XYZ file of C-alpha atoms in Angstrom:
679
model
C 3.684 -102.715 -98.815
C 1.117 -104.756 -100.569
C 0.625 -104.913 -104.338
C -3.035 -105.071 -105.537
C -4.019 -108.641 -106.460
C -5.596 -109.163 -109.835
C -9.169 -108.007 -109.561
C -11.876 -108.121 -112.288
C -12.190 -104.487 -113.323
C -12.672 -102.521 -116.518
C -9.473 -101.938 -118.541
C -8.269 -98.721 -120.028
C -8.944 -98.694 -123.779
C -5.715 -99.225 -125.744
C -6.342 -96.324 -127.951
C -6.241 -94.095 -124.805
C -2.584 -95.126 -124.451
C -1.574 -95.345 -128.211
C -2.759 -91.906 -129.101
C -0.480 -89.416 -127.213
C -2.674 -86.345 -128.007
C -5.284 -87.702 -125.628
C -2.813 -87.761 -122.803
C -0.663 -84.760 -123.212
C 2.522 -86.744 -123.440
C 2.997 -85.662 -127.064
C 4.511 -82.486 -125.684
C 7.400 -84.399 -124.218
C 7.706 -86.870 -127.124
C 8.004 -84.163 -129.816
C 11.579 -82.753 -129.755
C 11.330 -78.977 -129.638
C 14.964 -78.697 -130.869
C 16.521 -76.271 -133.347
C 14.852 -78.238 -136.165
C 11.774 -76.220 -135.836
C 10.398 -72.910 -134.726
C 6.640 -72.551 -134.648
C 4.561 -69.532 -134.931
C 4.212 -69.268 -131.172
C 7.949 -68.397 -130.845
C 8.723 -64.811 -131.247
C 11.341 -63.976 -133.936
C 14.476 -62.180 -132.480
C 16.578 -61.861 -135.601
C 16.085 -61.733 -139.333
C 18.329 -64.835 -139.703
C 15.388 -66.715 -138.121
C 13.259 -66.169 -141.029
C 15.356 -68.572 -143.029
C 14.075 -71.335 -140.669
C 17.611 -72.028 -139.258
C 17.906 -71.698 -135.503
C 21.270 -70.140 -134.243
C 23.029 -71.307 -131.074
C 21.747 -69.240 -128.135
C 25.313 -68.204 -127.487
C 25.180 -66.037 -130.569
C 22.696 -63.698 -128.866
C 23.530 -60.916 -126.277
C 23.000 -61.813 -122.691
C 19.741 -59.757 -122.390
C 18.371 -61.537 -125.456
C 19.436 -64.915 -124.098
C 17.564 -64.167 -120.805
C 14.344 -63.485 -122.735
C 14.792 -66.795 -124.577
C 15.643 -68.710 -121.553
C 12.558 -67.322 -119.662
C 10.357 -68.195 -122.626
C 11.807 -71.769 -122.646
C 11.561 -72.142 -118.941
C 7.831 -71.265 -118.835
C 7.231 -74.103 -121.356
C 9.510 -76.445 -119.384
C 7.494 -75.687 -116.149
C 4.465 -77.380 -117.797
C 6.570 -80.239 -119.378
C 7.165 -78.764 -122.842
C 10.542 -78.650 -124.409
C 11.781 -75.221 -125.605
C 14.112 -74.306 -128.429
C 17.220 -74.454 -126.215
C 15.909 -76.478 -123.321
C 15.347 -80.189 -123.895
C 14.128 -83.170 -121.957
C 16.271 -86.313 -121.726
C 14.859 -89.705 -120.718
C 17.222 -92.268 -119.453
C 17.012 -95.618 -121.339
C 15.262 -98.365 -119.298
C 13.995 -95.900 -116.641
C 10.673 -94.508 -117.720
C 10.344 -92.150 -114.705
C 13.889 -90.944 -114.860
C 14.066 -87.661 -116.762
C 16.287 -84.607 -116.789
C 16.308 -81.151 -118.486
C 19.275 -80.034 -120.469
C 20.320 -76.574 -121.814
C 22.265 -75.500 -124.840
C 25.915 -75.446 -123.620
C 26.607 -72.195 -125.467
C 24.222 -70.389 -123.077
C 25.639 -67.856 -120.700
C 26.948 -69.588 -117.609
C 25.106 -67.394 -115.178
C 21.803 -68.008 -117.032
C 22.698 -71.775 -117.041
C 22.942 -71.894 -113.415
C 19.758 -70.084 -112.756
C 17.921 -72.300 -115.191
C 19.278 -75.404 -113.627
C 17.931 -74.135 -110.333
C 14.388 -74.229 -111.831
C 14.896 -77.574 -113.605
C 13.999 -79.726 -110.561
C 10.557 -77.978 -110.434
C 10.048 -78.889 -114.084
C 11.026 -82.460 -113.500
C 8.686 -82.696 -110.487
C 5.788 -81.480 -112.582
C 6.537 -84.137 -115.231
C 6.673 -86.959 -112.677
C 3.428 -85.986 -111.020
C 1.683 -85.402 -114.360
C 2.679 -88.880 -115.566
C 1.569 -90.335 -112.210
C -1.919 -88.670 -112.509
C -2.316 -90.058 -116.073
C -1.400 -93.655 -115.197
C -3.038 -93.719 -111.759
C -6.348 -92.769 -113.257
C -6.718 -96.187 -114.862
C -9.255 -98.442 -113.315
C -6.807 -101.160 -112.293
C -5.031 -98.866 -109.929
C -7.958 -98.643 -107.465
C -9.963 -96.044 -105.754
C -7.278 -94.705 -103.457
C -5.014 -93.948 -106.425
C -7.966 -92.457 -108.253
C -8.638 -90.140 -105.371
C -4.913 -89.300 -104.867
C -4.709 -88.548 -108.633
C -7.780 -86.308 -108.469
C -6.200 -84.344 -105.648
C -2.930 -84.034 -107.574
C -4.805 -83.019 -110.672
C -6.412 -80.095 -108.814
C -3.054 -79.096 -107.418
C -1.589 -79.110 -110.893
C -4.342 -76.832 -112.075
C -3.216 -74.298 -109.477
C 0.347 -74.842 -110.504
C -0.524 -74.268 -114.119
C -2.484 -71.111 -113.262
C 0.647 -69.975 -111.496
C 2.773 -70.588 -114.647
C 0.114 -68.719 -116.755
C 0.350 -65.674 -114.546
C 4.099 -65.649 -114.733
C 3.787 -65.982 -118.545
C 1.476 -62.907 -118.498
C 3.933 -60.906 -116.468
C 6.598 -62.004 -118.971
C 4.522 -60.808 -121.949
C 4.222 -57.486 -120.174
C 7.897 -57.248 -119.751
C 7.845 -57.512 -116.036
C 9.565 -60.785 -115.323
C 13.299 -61.425 -115.100
C 14.854 -64.869 -114.626
C 15.640 -63.856 -111.035
C 12.031 -62.987 -110.553
C 10.995 -66.309 -112.069
C 13.174 -68.126 -109.555
C 11.665 -66.064 -106.725
C 8.115 -66.893 -107.703
C 8.858 -70.609 -108.079
C 10.252 -70.955 -104.508
C 6.947 -71.501 -102.727
C 6.010 -74.430 -104.915
C 9.481 -76.036 -104.815
C 9.176 -77.808 -101.615
C 5.643 -78.963 -102.090
C 6.299 -80.347 -105.526
C 9.496 -81.958 -104.451
C 7.729 -83.842 -101.559
C 4.870 -84.957 -103.857
C 7.160 -86.120 -106.579
C 9.084 -88.205 -104.036
C 5.853 -89.823 -103.095
C 4.628 -90.518 -106.606
C 7.944 -91.871 -107.672
C 7.966 -94.288 -104.846
C 4.497 -95.242 -105.340
C 4.943 -95.747 -109.124
C 8.122 -97.950 -108.584
C 6.707 -100.091 -106.036
C 3.235 -100.251 -107.500
C 1.533 -99.187 -104.309
C -2.270 -99.318 -104.004
C -4.802 -98.804 -101.238
C -3.160 -99.058 -97.857
C 0.254 -98.726 -99.319
C -0.470 -95.353 -100.775
C -2.002 -94.150 -97.462
C 0.893 -95.301 -95.396
C 3.408 -93.700 -97.728
C 1.606 -90.476 -97.632
C 1.479 -90.517 -93.825
C 5.085 -91.396 -93.442
C 6.173 -88.591 -95.754
C 3.907 -86.136 -93.863
C 5.583 -87.150 -90.602
C 9.005 -86.759 -92.228
C 8.142 -83.165 -93.096
C 7.355 -82.199 -89.490
C 9.659 -79.255 -89.786
C 7.995 -77.598 -92.766
C 4.472 -76.739 -91.813
C 3.202 -75.946 -95.337
C 4.560 -79.155 -96.851
C 3.214 -81.286 -94.090
C -0.167 -79.563 -94.320
C -0.236 -80.350 -98.081
C 0.684 -83.937 -97.560
C -1.857 -84.308 -94.802
C -4.510 -82.817 -97.194
C -3.462 -85.288 -99.856
C -3.774 -88.083 -97.347
C -7.308 -86.984 -96.421
C -8.401 -86.767 -99.988
C -6.727 -90.167 -100.868
C -8.345 -91.885 -97.926
C -11.917 -90.639 -98.527
C -12.526 -93.499 -100.869
C -10.889 -95.914 -98.436
C -13.039 -94.679 -95.567
C -16.193 -95.129 -97.613
C -15.255 -98.826 -97.803
C -14.566 -98.848 -94.106
C -17.914 -97.267 -93.327
C -19.929 -99.869 -95.192
C -18.003 -102.620 -93.443
C -18.424 -101.389 -89.750
C -21.962 -100.066 -90.303
C -23.460 -102.648 -92.603
C -20.965 -105.613 -92.687
C -20.588 -105.339 -96.395
C -17.254 -105.317 -98.191
C -17.764 -102.939 -101.154
C -14.271 -103.233 -102.511
C -14.106 -103.524 -106.335
C -10.331 -103.320 -106.633
C -9.251 -105.333 -103.651
C -7.707 -102.487 -101.631
C -9.370 -103.004 -98.354
C -7.203 -104.497 -95.536
C -9.870 -107.225 -94.826
C -9.969 -110.136 -97.236
C -12.989 -112.286 -97.877
C -12.647 -116.019 -98.643
C -15.856 -116.716 -100.469
C -15.073 -120.445 -100.800
C -15.662 -120.942 -97.020
C -19.364 -121.367 -96.367
C -21.115 -121.261 -93.029
C -22.189 -124.971 -93.560
C -18.556 -126.001 -93.222
C -18.653 -125.258 -89.447
C -20.483 -128.520 -88.948
C -18.048 -130.414 -91.094
C -14.658 -128.834 -90.789
C -12.760 -130.150 -87.675
C -10.471 -127.063 -87.884
C -13.412 -124.426 -87.761
C -11.749 -122.351 -90.557
C -14.925 -120.428 -91.314
C -14.856 -118.147 -88.334
C -11.210 -117.530 -88.437
C -10.536 -117.495 -92.109
C -13.807 -116.466 -93.869
C -12.752 -112.797 -93.170
C -9.043 -112.102 -92.258
C -6.689 -109.209 -92.025
C -4.227 -108.542 -94.915
C -0.445 -107.828 -94.338
C -0.742 -104.130 -95.109
C -3.033 -102.075 -92.895
C -3.242 -98.217 -92.922
C -1.197 -96.908 -90.031
C -4.041 -94.824 -88.568
C -6.080 -98.109 -88.332
C -3.372 -100.539 -87.194
C -4.344 -100.477 -83.531
C -7.974 -101.019 -84.088
C -7.763 -103.347 -87.086
C -8.916 -106.430 -85.054
C -12.011 -104.457 -83.737
C -12.926 -103.493 -87.309
C -12.635 -107.082 -88.468
C -14.915 -108.513 -85.793
C -17.471 -105.633 -86.118
C -18.178 -106.496 -89.731
C -18.016 -110.327 -88.970
C -20.806 -109.865 -86.229
C -22.909 -107.844 -88.716
C -22.364 -110.601 -91.388
C -23.528 -113.275 -89.006
C -26.728 -111.454 -88.249
C -27.364 -111.014 -92.062
C -26.715 -114.768 -92.575
C -29.350 -115.428 -89.856
C -31.945 -113.486 -91.853
C -31.675 -110.325 -89.547
C -30.502 -107.389 -91.769
C -29.184 -105.563 -88.767
C -27.236 -102.336 -89.360
C -25.876 -99.734 -87.075
C -28.706 -97.275 -86.488
C -28.465 -94.154 -88.564
C -28.536 -92.025 -85.345
C -25.378 -93.585 -84.140
C -23.508 -93.375 -87.480
C -20.943 -90.678 -88.051
C -18.722 -89.866 -91.023
C -15.306 -91.317 -90.456
C -12.517 -88.831 -90.705
C -8.887 -89.325 -90.096
C -7.687 -85.934 -88.907
C -8.406 -84.115 -85.766
C -6.861 -84.409 -82.217
C -10.078 -86.032 -80.814
C -9.687 -89.096 -83.077
C -13.354 -89.110 -83.677
C -13.144 -92.124 -86.224
C -11.880 -94.278 -83.246
C -14.955 -93.511 -81.246
C -17.253 -94.259 -84.130
C -15.644 -97.616 -84.825
C -15.640 -98.522 -81.127
C -19.435 -97.552 -80.964
C -20.219 -99.697 -83.968
C -18.270 -102.639 -82.573
C -20.075 -102.431 -79.163
C -23.510 -102.297 -80.957
C -22.727 -105.313 -83.231
C -21.316 -107.316 -80.311
C -24.218 -106.830 -78.034
C -26.777 -107.522 -80.804
C -25.227 -110.736 -81.893
C -24.627 -112.013 -78.375
C -28.297 -111.270 -77.469
C -29.419 -112.951 -80.653
C -27.592 -116.301 -80.025
C -28.488 -116.275 -76.315
C -32.169 -115.266 -76.582
C -33.463 -116.369 -79.795
C -31.246 -119.520 -80.298
C -30.809 -120.335 -76.607
C -27.077 -121.023 -76.610
C -26.986 -121.870 -72.940
C -29.890 -124.352 -73.292
C -28.124 -126.010 -76.171
C -24.863 -126.333 -74.219
C -26.710 -127.673 -71.315
C -28.375 -130.263 -73.538
C -24.998 -131.297 -74.955
C -23.719 -131.624 -71.396
C -26.598 -134.017 -70.513
C -25.853 -136.448 -73.419
C -22.116 -136.035 -74.316
C -20.757 -135.478 -70.747
C -23.228 -138.090 -69.345
C -24.789 -135.501 -66.874
C -28.033 -137.534 -67.154
C -27.255 -141.033 -67.757
C -30.582 -142.895 -67.589
C -30.827 -143.135 -71.307
C -27.295 -144.391 -71.549
C -27.910 -147.330 -69.147
C -30.959 -148.383 -71.139
C -29.083 -147.971 -74.395
C -26.087 -150.025 -73.207
C -28.549 -152.759 -72.236
C -30.414 -153.003 -75.639
C -27.207 -152.196 -77.808
C -24.942 -154.624 -76.004
C -24.933 -157.278 -78.739
C -24.284 -154.621 -81.547
C -21.552 -152.821 -79.499
C -19.700 -156.125 -78.964
C -19.206 -156.587 -82.578
C -15.954 -155.705 -84.348
C -15.913 -152.169 -85.785
C -16.364 -153.127 -89.322
C -19.314 -155.374 -88.499
C -21.450 -152.723 -86.716
C -24.406 -151.253 -88.222
C -24.592 -147.543 -87.428
C -28.266 -147.397 -88.604
C -29.239 -150.271 -86.177
C -27.344 -148.277 -83.375
C -29.161 -145.128 -84.346
C -32.586 -146.816 -84.018
C -31.641 -148.344 -80.672
C -30.408 -144.905 -79.542
C -33.795 -143.276 -80.632
C -35.584 -146.060 -78.704
C -33.693 -145.452 -75.569
C -34.151 -141.641 -75.854
C -37.933 -142.092 -76.340
C -38.482 -144.547 -73.452
C -36.519 -142.612 -70.767
C -36.557 -139.160 -69.058
C -34.654 -137.717 -72.106
C -37.996 -137.858 -74.147
C -39.060 -134.721 -72.209
C -36.163 -132.871 -73.802
C -37.247 -131.426 -77.100
C -33.659 -131.410 -78.391
C -33.059 -135.034 -77.872
C -33.796 -135.507 -81.671
C -30.615 -133.656 -82.450
C -28.570 -136.575 -80.996
C -26.935 -138.947 -83.425
C -24.541 -141.907 -83.036
C -21.305 -142.466 -84.863
C -18.586 -145.171 -84.726
C -15.010 -144.349 -85.181
C -12.388 -146.707 -86.840
C -9.740 -146.411 -84.232
C -9.267 -146.590 -80.555
C -9.098 -143.555 -78.298
C -5.266 -143.728 -77.939
C -4.920 -143.897 -81.665
C -7.283 -141.054 -82.240
C -5.266 -138.895 -79.892
C -2.074 -139.790 -81.721
C -0.694 -141.776 -78.639
C 0.225 -144.930 -80.621
C 2.505 -143.284 -83.117
C 5.600 -144.281 -81.116
C 6.755 -147.534 -82.568
C 8.418 -148.482 -79.219
C 5.137 -148.069 -77.254
C 3.251 -151.169 -76.432
C -0.220 -151.012 -77.998
C -2.823 -152.039 -75.435
C -5.347 -153.044 -78.167
C -5.009 -155.054 -81.377
C -6.667 -152.790 -84.057
C -8.244 -155.810 -85.573
C -9.955 -156.682 -82.308
C -11.436 -153.333 -81.365
C -15.158 -153.341 -80.785
C -17.882 -150.811 -80.785
C -17.468 -150.285 -77.062
C -14.135 -148.660 -77.674
C -15.082 -146.686 -80.622
C -18.842 -145.670 -80.148
C -19.606 -142.003 -79.808
C -22.470 -139.505 -79.895
C -22.801 -136.568 -82.095
C -25.109 -133.464 -81.971
C -26.715 -131.550 -84.861
C -25.974 -127.817 -84.489
C -27.415 -125.266 -86.742
C -26.231 -121.767 -87.751
C -25.485 -119.490 -85.957
C -24.706 -121.672 -82.817
C -22.313 -123.596 -85.020
C -19.938 -120.559 -84.586
C -19.619 -121.647 -80.979
C -20.320 -125.348 -81.153
C -18.358 -126.153 -84.122
C -17.210 -129.409 -85.571
C -13.873 -128.741 -83.715
C -15.620 -128.199 -80.366
C -17.834 -131.214 -80.917
C -14.833 -133.399 -81.543
C -13.543 -132.405 -78.083
C -16.810 -133.297 -76.582
C -16.712 -136.649 -78.322
C -13.213 -137.541 -77.021
C -14.528 -136.909 -73.442
C -17.612 -138.948 -74.143
C -15.684 -141.950 -75.475
C -13.488 -142.002 -72.398
C -16.530 -141.743 -70.131
C -18.516 -144.273 -71.906
C -15.677 -146.788 -71.774
C -15.329 -146.102 -68.008
C -19.022 -146.753 -67.777
C -18.715 -149.962 -69.574
C -15.848 -151.149 -67.401
C -17.858 -150.339 -64.306
C -20.925 -152.235 -65.586
C -18.829 -155.274 -66.383
C -17.223 -155.164 -62.813
C -20.676 -154.737 -61.271
C -21.800 -157.852 -63.100
C -18.725 -159.670 -61.660
C -19.599 -158.384 -58.216
C -23.240 -159.710 -58.500
C -21.848 -163.157 -59.281
C -19.815 -163.059 -56.227
C -22.804 -161.884 -54.184
C -24.942 -164.654 -55.670
C -22.785 -167.424 -54.114
C -22.191 -165.860 -50.577
C -24.410 -168.352 -49.014
C -22.336 -171.190 -50.288
C -19.322 -172.523 -48.356
C -16.440 -171.014 -50.179
C -13.604 -171.843 -47.549
C -10.622 -173.488 -49.180
C -11.244 -171.918 -52.610
C -10.055 -168.773 -54.420
C -13.468 -167.134 -54.241
C -12.721 -164.832 -51.273
C -9.561 -163.551 -52.859
C -11.410 -163.092 -56.139
C -14.196 -161.110 -54.310
C -11.529 -158.774 -52.676
C -9.985 -158.249 -56.099
C -13.267 -157.406 -57.753
C -13.998 -154.889 -54.793
C -10.651 -153.227 -55.395
C -11.262 -152.914 -59.124
C -14.696 -151.537 -58.517
C -13.325 -148.868 -56.138
C -10.606 -147.939 -58.619
C -13.197 -147.362 -61.611
C -15.696 -145.709 -59.240
C -13.050 -143.217 -57.993
C -12.039 -142.525 -61.449
C -15.657 -141.734 -62.617
C -16.176 -139.725 -59.372
C -13.029 -137.563 -60.148
C -14.002 -137.149 -63.836
C -17.567 -136.044 -63.048
C -17.198 -134.086 -59.784
C -13.720 -132.852 -59.886
C -13.401 -131.973 -63.490
C -16.521 -131.661 -65.524
C -19.050 -130.136 -63.008
C -16.759 -127.383 -61.631
C -15.490 -126.242 -65.013
C -18.999 -126.272 -66.441
C -20.293 -123.913 -63.670
C -17.264 -121.613 -64.201
C -18.006 -121.405 -67.960
C -21.753 -121.032 -67.286
C -21.090 -118.045 -65.017
C -18.693 -116.404 -67.453
C -21.183 -116.830 -70.374
C -23.738 -114.731 -68.391
C -21.613 -111.608 -68.688
C -19.996 -111.952 -72.066
C -20.479 -109.038 -74.514
C -19.134 -110.453 -77.692
C -19.304 -113.773 -79.627
C -15.511 -113.993 -79.481
C -15.544 -114.054 -75.725
C -18.270 -116.735 -75.801
C -16.055 -118.875 -78.153
C -13.032 -118.246 -75.886
C -14.845 -119.267 -72.703
C -16.289 -122.399 -74.412
C -12.914 -123.444 -75.850
C -11.257 -122.859 -72.492
C -13.857 -125.063 -70.741
C -13.335 -127.902 -73.293
C -9.491 -127.601 -73.169
C -9.639 -127.725 -69.271
C -11.991 -130.678 -69.462
C -9.743 -132.491 -71.907
C -6.678 -132.039 -69.741
C -8.567 -132.763 -66.544
C -9.966 -136.029 -68.089
C -6.326 -137.133 -68.772
C -6.842 -137.060 -72.643
C -3.811 -134.749 -73.081
C -1.527 -136.694 -70.721
C -0.219 -139.663 -72.639
C 1.687 -141.293 -69.684
C -1.400 -141.182 -67.395
C -4.006 -142.044 -70.006
C -1.987 -145.206 -71.087
C -1.800 -146.297 -67.470
C -5.580 -145.825 -67.147
C -6.367 -147.703 -70.279
C -4.037 -150.589 -69.171
C -5.940 -150.779 -65.854
C -9.268 -150.820 -67.578
C -8.149 -153.512 -69.872
C -7.015 -155.683 -66.884
C -10.425 -155.016 -65.210
C -12.311 -156.082 -68.410
C -10.215 -159.249 -68.798
C -10.941 -160.127 -65.160
C -14.749 -159.375 -65.470
C -14.818 -161.562 -68.575
C -13.104 -164.494 -66.695
C -15.165 -164.089 -63.494
C -17.908 -166.483 -64.549
C -15.375 -169.151 -65.342
C -13.340 -168.585 -62.210
C -16.472 -168.844 -59.936
C -17.986 -171.764 -61.620
C -14.613 -173.613 -61.660
C -14.245 -172.958 -57.937
C -17.741 -174.366 -57.330
C -16.954 -177.360 -59.452
C -13.815 -178.092 -57.515
C -15.649 -178.325 -54.168
C -18.072 -180.901 -55.616
C -15.671 -183.071 -57.461
C -14.373 -186.366 -55.880
C -11.280 -186.805 -57.855
C -8.412 -185.267 -55.645
C -5.722 -185.255 -58.314
C -7.980 -183.475 -60.886
C -9.306 -181.115 -58.254
C -5.804 -180.115 -57.142
C -4.780 -179.356 -60.745
C -7.802 -177.365 -61.428
C -7.650 -175.593 -58.154
C -4.104 -174.579 -58.863
C -5.068 -173.247 -62.224
C -7.889 -171.128 -60.915
C -5.923 -169.800 -58.016
C -3.090 -168.912 -60.201
C -5.369 -167.018 -62.674
C -6.746 -165.016 -59.805
C -3.221 -164.301 -58.501
C -2.102 -163.161 -61.968
C -5.029 -160.778 -62.287
C -4.401 -159.427 -58.816
C -0.642 -159.009 -59.288
C -1.066 -157.267 -62.723
C -3.741 -155.032 -61.374
C -1.861 -154.074 -58.140
C 1.380 -153.603 -60.252
C -0.258 -151.251 -62.692
C -2.083 -149.416 -59.784
C 1.082 -148.867 -57.825
C 3.030 -147.702 -60.737
C 0.249 -145.098 -61.585
C 0.871 -143.408 -58.144
C 4.424 -142.153 -59.163
C 3.205 -141.014 -62.585
C 0.270 -138.987 -61.033
C 2.613 -137.526 -58.345
C 5.108 -136.491 -61.013
C 2.323 -134.954 -63.270
C 0.762 -133.171 -60.414
C 3.808 -130.826 -60.336
C 2.727 -129.397 -63.659
C -0.859 -130.199 -63.377
C -2.044 -129.530 -59.748
C -5.559 -130.980 -60.373
C -4.009 -134.477 -60.673
C -3.332 -134.195 -56.928
C -6.981 -135.037 -56.361
C -6.946 -138.090 -58.588
C -3.739 -139.158 -56.980
C -5.311 -139.015 -53.537
C -8.202 -141.090 -54.754
C -5.973 -143.700 -56.511
C -3.389 -143.949 -53.661
C -6.330 -144.379 -51.299
C -7.477 -147.255 -53.384
C -4.066 -148.843 -53.576
C -3.730 -148.853 -49.775
C -6.804 -150.792 -49.208
């Protein structure tokens, strides 16, 4: 069970605890022993007039019975008699016991002791009512104490009636025992509840669960079970009023921290665009450990209902469940009406919020826009950008000016077809400080061979795009989701860069086709360039048409029929995770092979101009010895590139084949790559 966390609430004035005459405990704290006999006690013997009480054993049995009945009537309401006293055990405030004068008739002692438990139950319940009525104990305890106070009034009325019968001479101790029987079971059950609640400091859900469990335990006693169910109903009224405001208005009106939904006020909606873990949606409102048993199965639904209403309020739409659809939440009844009310409220809030983000905030359009830019669906702006930003992107990471890149990006967007998209202004550029493998945590292994020297990383390896997303779309397109888009973009962008470099190398080869290249390494270099181009083209084709497009259409179709924001988030996250895995970003072995192959391709593309020009110069030179040495160097360089590329490509085949057993989609990529390797 859950103890109440410290909540700012009014404190009970100290004088209310220090002055026992305000609480009624002075009855128990003042010893009613033989030291006194007040005017309310009737005089049985002339010796009493001297002020000295005699032992009860000095009286005849009929007189003892009258004295015992009188003392028992006082004990039933927690007041000590002349021969019945209250003993409190040291160190145990709630442990009390009634004792009788040992000189009392044994038969009367036994009958009195049968009634003592009822007296003890009354004291325990009365003390609980007094302590639980303090502010700090919460609304549920207040309501439970109020219900107990009403029960104690009925109990005290019963004692008053018995005392009236006693004054009329119509009550024997056997009769007193008989009339106390109906209350014995109920008071015993309630005393057990309040004692456990006091000892463990239960509040809120803890009290309700305790009452419910005790009611179930009393299944064989209909009257006691009904009483405990009534107490549960009374105690839960305050709790259900908090629940009603949450599921109908999305407001937590919980002054004492009893509700099973916790609110983390430190998390703001603005954090969704900054926090890579997207804590706001999952932790702004969360379930506590202790949930009322009758709400346990529907707690998640209750949580999301209020969250949806809160989102709409944060958007400036003060949407509430219509009054016509509201209903007073009640626990009891075989029809479980409260479940139907909560489900109806949840359905209303879900549909309203989904329609809001789909229609007013155009979620699908925003996702499509992100696909155009971050997944390179429409790449005309990217081609222009890579042309005008080539010099800046070739710089080392620490030398790059992000502001200059942003201005070049804006220029590329304004001068291409992207200018027709009103959302292109939401696009921004950013530069990471680490390579893709390092960002994905694939360079943590000290034994792994790093493909890149961190000091030599350029903007081409670290450049990425970002997208400004406003509330409430940031619930779906959070910083966490954008980070996944950026990982995919960086991989695609670098592949595009490799393809452009190889295309440049191919153009150089095509430019010298008219020349006589027999006897040189140019034909072999041309074949190698063609193989590399086919490799990178096959990879880009796989990423685009085998991974991104099919998964996008699956997500798009699913979003059309969603009925809650959580479903939207689930489908969107599923799409991104499938794309990450399909794009090899979650497969270290495959990705490292791909990065190595791209690195070889870039090295070859960078050396192409030298290789071709050297081969042309060799043909035109007239010094045979120098020509032979240089021709050998050029040919050997091309052979080295070819050998390294083919070796890496062939070793990629088994890696893909092995991975395709766990990831079937790799079969398509394997077919493309193996097809390239055979040519």
